[in-house]
């Protein structure tokens, strides 16, 4: 068929919307990019956009910080607010237990690990929060200490290595021995190490997680963080060191020969009766914290939050954090760069004593991010940004004269730290020590630390449903949550007006705090199009729209051929899943999408298949990581793209803007409970192959279908487990229709959990007399579009006649 003859046929038989060109949609420009390059262009632009937003954050965060013209009260209030914000975003929010230090051992592990000349080393633990303990070694002078210090090893170091009891740390970096020689009481805690997770589960092995990542993933979704747990351990140690404990335990127990028969997880009971807790005598001596590598991060944040810490030494960590998204994943802190770089965190410590040592940092490669010793110039630039110093009181910068990294805990750094504690550092380090324990295993201690944090997080997962109920439902409709028992056959329904009005604030919270929203104005559409496929019933176009500078939206518009001039039809937005592209929804039944966009167009609906950014595996995961640093997620991009697409569709003369529906599979089903919850322009939503108990899906460690077992490390959303699961997201759609499509053999979840979550939604809709707005279809199948009850649902609620 000649091009001329084909154009003539289109002009005669196609609706007015498609007349005028056989290559583009009227009213749009010509799309010149090929189908193959569109996904990469979209992804590349998204990366450029978020990198620009990260750069902007470093320029705009000053609004959170005191300025010279502010009053003293305002400056103090801003600093308090920043400390609380830092505490919140690292998840150090649980109330700590009353302070006490327990000295413990077993039949083969003596309480006193080593006795030196004028000091003793004891094995200790201290309670932090329910079920979580700090654990390590306490080195106490026989006479009154002149100061106290918490020395935090790197995650892959042990307390024993800092005392010379085990190999692995150079002599000159064993700062604890220098502090002890100068009569400083030293507590050396242990951190969870970075070693690979030990498991026999082949699927879990493929997820390639370290122990720190394992804890990070589950905790992040519950508003907690491995950083926050370990900061809490340090602050609990400060609680203990604030009071004296020289008389605890009894002197006879501290003899080197004294042994206590007790497991580390049991309350302490000695042969001489219970050991008393710390005595309530306030310590007058200063308290300092020193850390190296991961330990420096913990020391740095602890000192920024807690003003009781008089001095802090940060070695092998301080840097510009603009590329924190490229560091190991367990350093990913939600919205960190909106308010904090390392200079700002240092400013929360000033004018207290701060020593920054540019030392050789631990090298980490392949931890879903890498880390190495930063360039001196970059560290120096960040150091120069530290503000909040009192006149004549500046932080100390320990560096090599040739700008090379110094040895960790160099003599200069150690002297500066001792001086900051008011100690005249004249004594040389004590000798390396022996470990008197006969069968001590540091791996077992590490496993205890790992398991205790995991247990705490899993407790939060189990309790989270009640927290979410209190957060949203009980706030919005307290009258619907009474527990009165009634024998009445019928109960009245309620007017939904108050609920719908109250849900607006929760929609804002979900948008801005749950998914994250870019503070950016949408651009003009600048629509470009290209026709790429035609059947007897419809014609399909690629459509590209501008969203933000560098960020575009792309989708496939399918227009039925039987549309009449001036007719407005409903639109169904058909969303692909992970690693898909829009044309997958027109797949001639070759995939799990079962050609659903084409089939719906055959029924007379306009369909539009957007391209979502979850394609390219780690490319979209790194995009999410970058966005997290400024309080955004992958869905911050997706919501903006859908918002622009909806505006463009609504502006088209052939679209009924009040009848635009959403239908998505898999990651598209995930989109179906997020985007329509925010964008009310979607008149209904169908979630296929995804509806679930999302908190368990993300954070539970005892479920085989949980993302904790897989490679999907981008799935946790900050604190969403305590705010919005799928029921709460769906509440935001009320009174709009909503449907779930669920295959019995879909391993995304379990039927009973899907039913449980959906029942909560149905209950709420029923209280407003809206139960007929909901539907759920189970079918004997797997992770796919079924297109039976869902198609009927669309015809019913879009008021479009079912074809014969």
XYZ file of N, CA and C in Angstrom, residues 50 61 65 102 182 197 208 213 246 258 272 286 355 394 404 450 456 538 568 589 671 708:
66
model
N 18.107 14.407 39.634
C 18.271 14.231 41.068
C 19.661 14.662 41.523
N 20.411 24.338 52.453
C 20.201 23.844 53.816
C 20.488 24.889 54.884
N 19.720 26.503 59.717
C 20.810 26.730 60.661
C 20.838 28.169 61.157
N 26.710 -4.462 83.765
C 26.821 -5.812 84.307
C 28.166 -6.405 83.905
N 47.123 6.992 81.028
C 46.909 8.324 81.596
C 45.677 8.380 82.494
N 26.473 -12.167 55.403
C 25.495 -12.867 56.216
C 25.706 -14.372 56.054
N 23.172 -11.423 48.526
C 24.508 -10.854 48.705
C 24.508 -9.732 49.738
N 23.948 -4.700 56.281
C 22.859 -4.468 55.331
C 21.599 -5.210 55.772
N 32.732 2.243 90.812
C 33.973 1.606 91.259
C 33.711 0.423 92.196
N 38.342 -15.244 90.160
C 36.892 -15.351 90.358
C 36.175 -15.645 89.059
N 27.840 -14.484 95.224
C 27.729 -13.659 96.425
C 26.411 -12.891 96.454
N 35.144 14.532 82.918
C 34.618 14.650 81.560
C 34.507 13.287 80.877
N 37.913 16.810 67.438
C 39.166 16.528 66.734
C 38.834 15.698 65.498
N 38.321 26.494 68.030
C 38.081 25.859 66.738
C 38.279 24.351 66.859
N 48.964 13.645 53.030
C 48.680 12.217 52.958
C 47.944 11.810 54.232
N 23.888 -8.861 66.563
C 23.069 -8.936 65.354
C 21.654 -9.410 65.684
N 14.500 -6.959 67.903
C 13.794 -5.715 68.213
C 13.024 -5.215 66.998
N -7.668 -0.118 16.367
C -7.050 1.026 17.038
C -5.719 1.396 16.396
N -15.894 12.139 23.791
C -14.923 12.008 24.876
C -15.096 10.638 25.512
N -0.551 -11.455 23.951
C -0.669 -12.588 24.886
C 0.618 -13.396 25.049
N 2.467 0.550 42.014
C 2.104 1.903 41.613
C 0.620 2.163 41.848
N 13.328 -9.256 52.123
C 14.550 -9.454 52.902
C 15.370 -10.616 52.331
